[in-house]
GROMACS .gro file of C-alpha atoms in nm:
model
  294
    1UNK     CA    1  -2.056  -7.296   2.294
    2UNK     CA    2  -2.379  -7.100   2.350
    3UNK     CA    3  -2.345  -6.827   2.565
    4UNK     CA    4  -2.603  -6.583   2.789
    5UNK     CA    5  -2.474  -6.234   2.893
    6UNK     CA    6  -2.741  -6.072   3.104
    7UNK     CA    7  -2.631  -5.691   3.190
    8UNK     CA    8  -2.816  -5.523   3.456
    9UNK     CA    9  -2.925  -5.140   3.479
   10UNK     CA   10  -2.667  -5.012   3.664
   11UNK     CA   11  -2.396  -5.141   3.503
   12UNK     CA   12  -2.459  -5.015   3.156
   13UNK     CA   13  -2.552  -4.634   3.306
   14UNK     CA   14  -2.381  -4.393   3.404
   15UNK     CA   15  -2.457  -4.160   3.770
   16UNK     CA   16  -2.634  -3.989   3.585
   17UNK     CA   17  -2.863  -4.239   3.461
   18UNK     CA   18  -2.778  -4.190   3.078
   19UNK     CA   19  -2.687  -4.535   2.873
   20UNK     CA   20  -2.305  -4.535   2.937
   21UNK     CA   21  -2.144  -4.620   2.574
   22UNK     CA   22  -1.848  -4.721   2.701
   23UNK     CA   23  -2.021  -4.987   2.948
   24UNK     CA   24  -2.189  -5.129   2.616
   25UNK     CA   25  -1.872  -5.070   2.337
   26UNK     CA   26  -1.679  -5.335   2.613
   27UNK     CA   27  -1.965  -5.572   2.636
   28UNK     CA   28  -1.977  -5.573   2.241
   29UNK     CA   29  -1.616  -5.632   2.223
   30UNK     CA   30  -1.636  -5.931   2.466
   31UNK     CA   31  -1.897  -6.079   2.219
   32UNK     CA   32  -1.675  -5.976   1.928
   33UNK     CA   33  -1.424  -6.166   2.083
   34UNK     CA   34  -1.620  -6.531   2.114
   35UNK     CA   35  -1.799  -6.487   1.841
   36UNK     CA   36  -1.436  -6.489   1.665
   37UNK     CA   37  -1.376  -6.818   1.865
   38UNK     CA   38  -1.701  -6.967   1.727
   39UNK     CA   39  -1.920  -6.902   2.001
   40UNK     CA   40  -2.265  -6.757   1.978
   41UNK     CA   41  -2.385  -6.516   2.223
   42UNK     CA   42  -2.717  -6.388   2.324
   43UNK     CA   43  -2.757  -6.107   2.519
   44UNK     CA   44  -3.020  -5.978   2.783
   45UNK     CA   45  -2.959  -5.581   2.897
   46UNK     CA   46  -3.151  -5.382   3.107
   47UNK     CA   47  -3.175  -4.983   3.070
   48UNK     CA   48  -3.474  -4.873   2.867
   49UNK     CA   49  -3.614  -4.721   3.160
   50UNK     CA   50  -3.334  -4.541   3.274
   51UNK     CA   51  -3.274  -4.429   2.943
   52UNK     CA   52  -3.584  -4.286   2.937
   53UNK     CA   53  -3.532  -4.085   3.228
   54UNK     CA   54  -3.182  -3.943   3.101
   55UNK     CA   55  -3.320  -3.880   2.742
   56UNK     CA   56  -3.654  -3.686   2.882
   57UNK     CA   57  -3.437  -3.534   3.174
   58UNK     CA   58  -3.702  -3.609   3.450
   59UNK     CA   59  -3.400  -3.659   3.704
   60UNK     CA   60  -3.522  -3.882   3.905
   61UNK     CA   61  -3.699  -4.268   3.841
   62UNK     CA   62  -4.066  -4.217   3.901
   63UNK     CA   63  -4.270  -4.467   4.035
   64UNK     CA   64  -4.587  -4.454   3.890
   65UNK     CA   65  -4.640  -4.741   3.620
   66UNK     CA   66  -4.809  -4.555   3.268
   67UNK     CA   67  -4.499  -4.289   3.360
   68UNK     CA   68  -4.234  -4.605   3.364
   69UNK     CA   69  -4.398  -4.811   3.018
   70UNK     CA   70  -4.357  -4.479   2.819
   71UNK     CA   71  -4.008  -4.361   2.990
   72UNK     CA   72  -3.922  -4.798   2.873
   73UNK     CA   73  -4.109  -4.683   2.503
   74UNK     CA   74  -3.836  -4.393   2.504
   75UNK     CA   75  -3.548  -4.543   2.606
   76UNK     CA   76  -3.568  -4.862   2.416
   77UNK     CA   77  -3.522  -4.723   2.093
   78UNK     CA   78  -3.221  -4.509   2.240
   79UNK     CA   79  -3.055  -4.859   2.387
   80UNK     CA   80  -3.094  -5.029   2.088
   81UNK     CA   81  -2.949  -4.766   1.923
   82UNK     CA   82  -2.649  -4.774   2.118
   83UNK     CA   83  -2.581  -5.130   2.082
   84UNK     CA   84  -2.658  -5.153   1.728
   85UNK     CA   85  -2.380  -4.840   1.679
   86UNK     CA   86  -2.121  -5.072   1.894
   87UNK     CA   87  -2.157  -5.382   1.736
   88UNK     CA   88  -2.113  -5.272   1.403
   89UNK     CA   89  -1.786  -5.172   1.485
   90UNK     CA   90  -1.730  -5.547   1.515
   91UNK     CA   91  -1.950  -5.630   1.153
   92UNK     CA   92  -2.202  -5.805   1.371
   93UNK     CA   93  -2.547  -5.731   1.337
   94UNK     CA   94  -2.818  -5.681   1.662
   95UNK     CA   95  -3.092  -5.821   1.648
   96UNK     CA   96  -3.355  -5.643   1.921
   97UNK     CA   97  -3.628  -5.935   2.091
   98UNK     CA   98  -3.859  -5.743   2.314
   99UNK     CA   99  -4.026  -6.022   2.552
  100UNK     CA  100  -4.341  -6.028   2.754
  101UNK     CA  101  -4.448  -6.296   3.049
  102UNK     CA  102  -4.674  -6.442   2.811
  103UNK     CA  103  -4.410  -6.537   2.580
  104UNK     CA  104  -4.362  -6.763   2.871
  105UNK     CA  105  -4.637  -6.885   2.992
  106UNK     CA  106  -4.799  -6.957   2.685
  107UNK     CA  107  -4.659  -7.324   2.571
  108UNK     CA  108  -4.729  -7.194   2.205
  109UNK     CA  109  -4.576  -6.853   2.269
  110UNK     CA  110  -4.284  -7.009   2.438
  111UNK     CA  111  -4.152  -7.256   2.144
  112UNK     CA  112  -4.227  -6.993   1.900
  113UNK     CA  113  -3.981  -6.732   2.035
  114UNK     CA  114  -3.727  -7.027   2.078
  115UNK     CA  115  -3.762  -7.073   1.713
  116UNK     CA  116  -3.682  -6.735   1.643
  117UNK     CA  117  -3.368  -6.712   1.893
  118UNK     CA  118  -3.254  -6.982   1.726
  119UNK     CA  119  -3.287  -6.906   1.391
  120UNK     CA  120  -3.117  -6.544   1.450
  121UNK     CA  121  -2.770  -6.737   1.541
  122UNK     CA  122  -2.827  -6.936   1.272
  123UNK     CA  123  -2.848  -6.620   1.055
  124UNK     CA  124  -2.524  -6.501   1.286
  125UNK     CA  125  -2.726  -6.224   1.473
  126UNK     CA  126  -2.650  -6.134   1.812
  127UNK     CA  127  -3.018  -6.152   1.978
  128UNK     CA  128  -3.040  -5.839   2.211
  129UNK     CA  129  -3.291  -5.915   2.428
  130UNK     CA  130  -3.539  -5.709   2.718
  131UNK     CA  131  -3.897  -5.716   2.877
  132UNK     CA  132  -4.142  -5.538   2.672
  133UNK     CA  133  -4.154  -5.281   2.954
  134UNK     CA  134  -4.425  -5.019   2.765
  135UNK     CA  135  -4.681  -5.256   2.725
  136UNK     CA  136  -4.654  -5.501   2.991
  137UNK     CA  137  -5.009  -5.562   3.169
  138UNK     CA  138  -4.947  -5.637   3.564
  139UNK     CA  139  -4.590  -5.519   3.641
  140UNK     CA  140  -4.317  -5.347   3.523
  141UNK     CA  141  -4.081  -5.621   3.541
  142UNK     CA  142  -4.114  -5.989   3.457
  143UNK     CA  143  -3.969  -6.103   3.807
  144UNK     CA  144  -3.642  -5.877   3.657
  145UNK     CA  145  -3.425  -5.964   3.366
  146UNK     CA  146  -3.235  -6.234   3.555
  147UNK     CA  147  -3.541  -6.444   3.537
  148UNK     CA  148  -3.565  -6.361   3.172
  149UNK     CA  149  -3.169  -6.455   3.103
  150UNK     CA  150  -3.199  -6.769   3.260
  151UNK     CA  151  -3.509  -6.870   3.082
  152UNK     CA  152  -3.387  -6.777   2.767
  153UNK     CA  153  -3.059  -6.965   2.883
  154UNK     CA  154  -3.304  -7.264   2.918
  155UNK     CA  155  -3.477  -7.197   2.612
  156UNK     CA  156  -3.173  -7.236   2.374
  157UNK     CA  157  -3.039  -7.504   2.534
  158UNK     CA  158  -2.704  -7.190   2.606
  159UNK     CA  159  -2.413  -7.399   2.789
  160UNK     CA  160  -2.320  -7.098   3.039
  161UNK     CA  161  -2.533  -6.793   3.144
  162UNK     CA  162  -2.349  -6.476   3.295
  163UNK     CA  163  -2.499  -6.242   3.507
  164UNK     CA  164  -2.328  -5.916   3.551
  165UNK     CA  165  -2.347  -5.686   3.865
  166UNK     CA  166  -2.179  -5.459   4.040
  167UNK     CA  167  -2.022  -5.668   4.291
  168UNK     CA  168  -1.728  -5.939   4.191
  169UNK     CA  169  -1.970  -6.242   4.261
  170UNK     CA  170  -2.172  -6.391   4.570
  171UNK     CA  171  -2.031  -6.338   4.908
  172UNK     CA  172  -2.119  -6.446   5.236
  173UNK     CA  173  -2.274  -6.152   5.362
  174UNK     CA  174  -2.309  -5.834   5.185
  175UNK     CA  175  -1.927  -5.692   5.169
  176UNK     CA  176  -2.063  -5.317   5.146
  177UNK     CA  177  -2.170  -5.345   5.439
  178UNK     CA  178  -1.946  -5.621   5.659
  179UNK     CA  179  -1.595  -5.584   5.588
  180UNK     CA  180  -1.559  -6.007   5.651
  181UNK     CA  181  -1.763  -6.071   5.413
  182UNK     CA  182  -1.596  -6.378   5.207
  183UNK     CA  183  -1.635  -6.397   4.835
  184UNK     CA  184  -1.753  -6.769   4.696
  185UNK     CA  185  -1.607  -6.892   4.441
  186UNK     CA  186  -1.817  -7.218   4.361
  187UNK     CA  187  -2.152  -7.304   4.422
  188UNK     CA  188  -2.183  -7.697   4.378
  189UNK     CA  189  -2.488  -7.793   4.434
  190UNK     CA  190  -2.838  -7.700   4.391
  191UNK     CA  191  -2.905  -7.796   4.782
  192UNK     CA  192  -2.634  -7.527   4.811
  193UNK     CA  193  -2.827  -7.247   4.588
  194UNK     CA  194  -3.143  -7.321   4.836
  195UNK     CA  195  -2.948  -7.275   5.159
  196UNK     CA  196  -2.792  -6.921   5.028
  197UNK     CA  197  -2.957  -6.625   5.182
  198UNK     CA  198  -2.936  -6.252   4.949
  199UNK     CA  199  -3.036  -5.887   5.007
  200UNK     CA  200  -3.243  -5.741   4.738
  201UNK     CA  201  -3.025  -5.451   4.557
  202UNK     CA  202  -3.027  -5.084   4.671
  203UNK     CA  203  -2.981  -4.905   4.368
  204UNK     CA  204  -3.229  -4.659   4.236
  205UNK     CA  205  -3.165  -4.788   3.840
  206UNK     CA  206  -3.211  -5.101   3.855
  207UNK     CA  207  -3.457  -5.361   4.000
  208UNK     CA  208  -3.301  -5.702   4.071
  209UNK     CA  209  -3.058  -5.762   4.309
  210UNK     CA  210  -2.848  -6.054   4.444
  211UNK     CA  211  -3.182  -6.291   4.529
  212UNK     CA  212  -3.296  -6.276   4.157
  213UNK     CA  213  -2.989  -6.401   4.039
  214UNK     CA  214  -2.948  -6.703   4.272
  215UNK     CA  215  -3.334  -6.713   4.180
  216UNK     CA  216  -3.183  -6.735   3.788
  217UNK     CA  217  -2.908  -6.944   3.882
  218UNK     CA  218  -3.112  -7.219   4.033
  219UNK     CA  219  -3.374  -7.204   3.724
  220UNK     CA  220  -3.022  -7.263   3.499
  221UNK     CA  221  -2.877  -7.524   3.721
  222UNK     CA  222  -3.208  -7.715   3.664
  223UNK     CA  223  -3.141  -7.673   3.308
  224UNK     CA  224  -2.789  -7.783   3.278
  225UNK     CA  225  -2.661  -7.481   3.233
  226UNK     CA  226  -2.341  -7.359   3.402
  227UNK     CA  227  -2.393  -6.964   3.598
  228UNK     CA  228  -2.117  -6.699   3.662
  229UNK     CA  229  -2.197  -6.429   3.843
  230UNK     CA  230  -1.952  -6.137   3.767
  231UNK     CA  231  -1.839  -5.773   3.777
  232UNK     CA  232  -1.931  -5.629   3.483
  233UNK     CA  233  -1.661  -5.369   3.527
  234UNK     CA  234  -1.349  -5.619   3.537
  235UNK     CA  235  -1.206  -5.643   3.236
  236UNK     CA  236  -1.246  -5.969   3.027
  237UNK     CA  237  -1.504  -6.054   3.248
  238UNK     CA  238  -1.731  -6.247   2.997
  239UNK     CA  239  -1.413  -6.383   2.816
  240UNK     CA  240  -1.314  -6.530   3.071
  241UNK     CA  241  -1.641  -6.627   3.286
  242UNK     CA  242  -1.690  -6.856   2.918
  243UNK     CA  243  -1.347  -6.973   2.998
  244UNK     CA  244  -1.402  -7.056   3.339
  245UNK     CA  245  -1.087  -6.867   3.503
  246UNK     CA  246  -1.154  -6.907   3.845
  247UNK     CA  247  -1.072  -6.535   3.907
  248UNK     CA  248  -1.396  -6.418   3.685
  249UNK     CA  249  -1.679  -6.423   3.920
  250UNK     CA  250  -1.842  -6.748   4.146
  251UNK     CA  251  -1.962  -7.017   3.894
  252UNK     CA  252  -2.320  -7.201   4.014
  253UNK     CA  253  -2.248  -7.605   3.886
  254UNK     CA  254  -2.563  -7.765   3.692
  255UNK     CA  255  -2.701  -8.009   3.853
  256UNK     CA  256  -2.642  -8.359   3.684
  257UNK     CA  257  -2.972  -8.509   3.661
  258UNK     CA  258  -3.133  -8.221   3.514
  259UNK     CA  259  -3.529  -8.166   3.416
  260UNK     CA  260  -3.667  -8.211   3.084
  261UNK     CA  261  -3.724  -7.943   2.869
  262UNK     CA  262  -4.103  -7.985   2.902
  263UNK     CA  263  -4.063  -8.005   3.309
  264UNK     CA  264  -3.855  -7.715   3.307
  265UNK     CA  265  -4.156  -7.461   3.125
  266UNK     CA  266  -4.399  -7.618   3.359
  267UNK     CA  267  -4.202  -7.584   3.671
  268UNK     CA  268  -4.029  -7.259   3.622
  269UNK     CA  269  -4.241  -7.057   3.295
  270UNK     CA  270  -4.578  -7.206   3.351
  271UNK     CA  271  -4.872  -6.995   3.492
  272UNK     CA  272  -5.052  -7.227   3.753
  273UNK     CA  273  -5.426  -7.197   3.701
  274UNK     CA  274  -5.583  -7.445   3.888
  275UNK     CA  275  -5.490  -7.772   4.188
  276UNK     CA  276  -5.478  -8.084   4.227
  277UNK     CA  277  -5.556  -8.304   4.555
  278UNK     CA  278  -5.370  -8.663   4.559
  279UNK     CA  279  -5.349  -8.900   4.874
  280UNK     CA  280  -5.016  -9.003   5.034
  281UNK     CA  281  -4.965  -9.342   4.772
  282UNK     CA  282  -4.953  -9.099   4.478
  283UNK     CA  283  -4.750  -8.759   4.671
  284UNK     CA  284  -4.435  -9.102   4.709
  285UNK     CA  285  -4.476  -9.180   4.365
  286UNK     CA  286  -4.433  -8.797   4.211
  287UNK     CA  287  -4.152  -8.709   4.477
  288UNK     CA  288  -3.988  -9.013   4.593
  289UNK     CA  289  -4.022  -9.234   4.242
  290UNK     CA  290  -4.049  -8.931   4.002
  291UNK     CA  291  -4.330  -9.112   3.811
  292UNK     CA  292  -4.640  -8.921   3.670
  293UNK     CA  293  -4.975  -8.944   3.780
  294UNK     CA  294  -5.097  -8.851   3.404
   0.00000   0.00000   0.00000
């Protein structure tokens, strides 16, 4: 099985804002642990910037963006450092994949850093994977990592991508703020991911929140791949998201008819640069008859 473990900022940190080793020693155990069961495991952290922050003791995340691509330049190095020094302890070697939009957009771009995920678990690496904060052009996030885990989830074909947060999994409302809040378990359909409503998070270290991983988890049901969303704090969380213990976080089904690999870049990776006007014959055809107009 081919497995996606995206970590987010605040769940690898600690209140100060430093990169928390434990957080990332019991990640890199977890992927010990299914690697020794044959899986292979990619993962997508978050962190650079906030260990920036810690390692130049500014206190506080600024907000201005040359301040937050050199605090990501600093703080990469020290997060890859980190999980490089953790997964040895397990004789498994990191392999660091910085990522920019582009890498996305760009069909080219796109299969060639699928070639070179790939060939890294060939070669038994464990990909460790993160926006190219210091020199991205428009915005200091892609979207936010989620977007990036489930593309990469798409990508490389993964069977099951797991987003870890702070909170056990989706709820009905937000449960720090309404005690009845009622946690889901199962998310069936991808009419069902539409109709769910999430806050944005709150935290000052990170930047995505529940929205941009429902966001991720509808790009992966598209692609056939199976989402947990989980506490990265409970203990043989990814073990047992893989596993699908019902306990481990609320699992988002794929959809069964899902969208070709090509479909998927265009709909969800694509940059749109241009339109197209069609008359009512040919707007039935592409959404009622799914045939192309090419």
């Amino acid at each position: 099985m081919r497995v996606v473990v995206k970590i987010g900022t605040s769940s690898i940190t600690t209140d100060l804002g430093s990169i928390n080793s434990a957080a990332v020693g019991a990640l890199c155990e977890e992927v010990a642990e299914l690697r020794k069961a044959n899986h292979e495991v990619l993962i997508v952290t978050s962190g650079a910037v906030a260990g920036g922050v810690a390692a130049l003791k500014l206190g506080k995340r600024p907000t201005d963006m040359p301040t937050l691509q050199a605090l990501a330049a600093a703080g990469q190095s020290r997060l890859m450092q980190e999980y490089n020094v953790q997964l040895d302890r397990h004789q498994l070697v990191g392999a660091q994949v910085l990522l920019v939009p582009n890498d996305f957009i760009d069909r080219h771009q796109y299969l060639h850093a699928r070639q070179t995920l790939l060939r890294l678990l060939e070669l038994g690496c464990v990909p460790v994977i993160n926006e190219n904060d210091a020199i991205a052009s428009d915005e200091i996030r892609f979207g936010d990592n989620d977007r990036i885990a489930a593309l990469v989830a798409h990508s490389v074909s993964a069977d099951v991508l797991i987003l870890l947060t702070d909170l056990k999994g989706l709820y009905t409302a937000d449960p720090n703020v309404d005690p009845k809040a009622v946690f889901i378990e199962t998310v069936n359909a991808d009419d069902e991911l539409l109709s769910v409503r999430a806050g944005n998070s709150a935290n000052s270290v990170g930047s995505g929140g529940m929205a941009s991983k429902l966001a991720a988890a509808r790009i992966a049901s598209w692609s056939g791949v199976r989402t947990v969303i989980a506490a990265a704090q409970r203990k043989n969380v990814v073990v047992d998201a893989v596993n699908q213990v019902p306990s481990a976080g609320t699992q988002f089904l794929p959809r069964q008819r899902e969208l070709t690999a090509r479909k998927l870049w265009i709909a969800f990776a694509a940059q749109a640069t241009g339109s197209v006007t069609i008359d009512d014959g040919a707007r039935d055809a592409v959404l009622r008859r799914n045939v192309s107009l090419l």
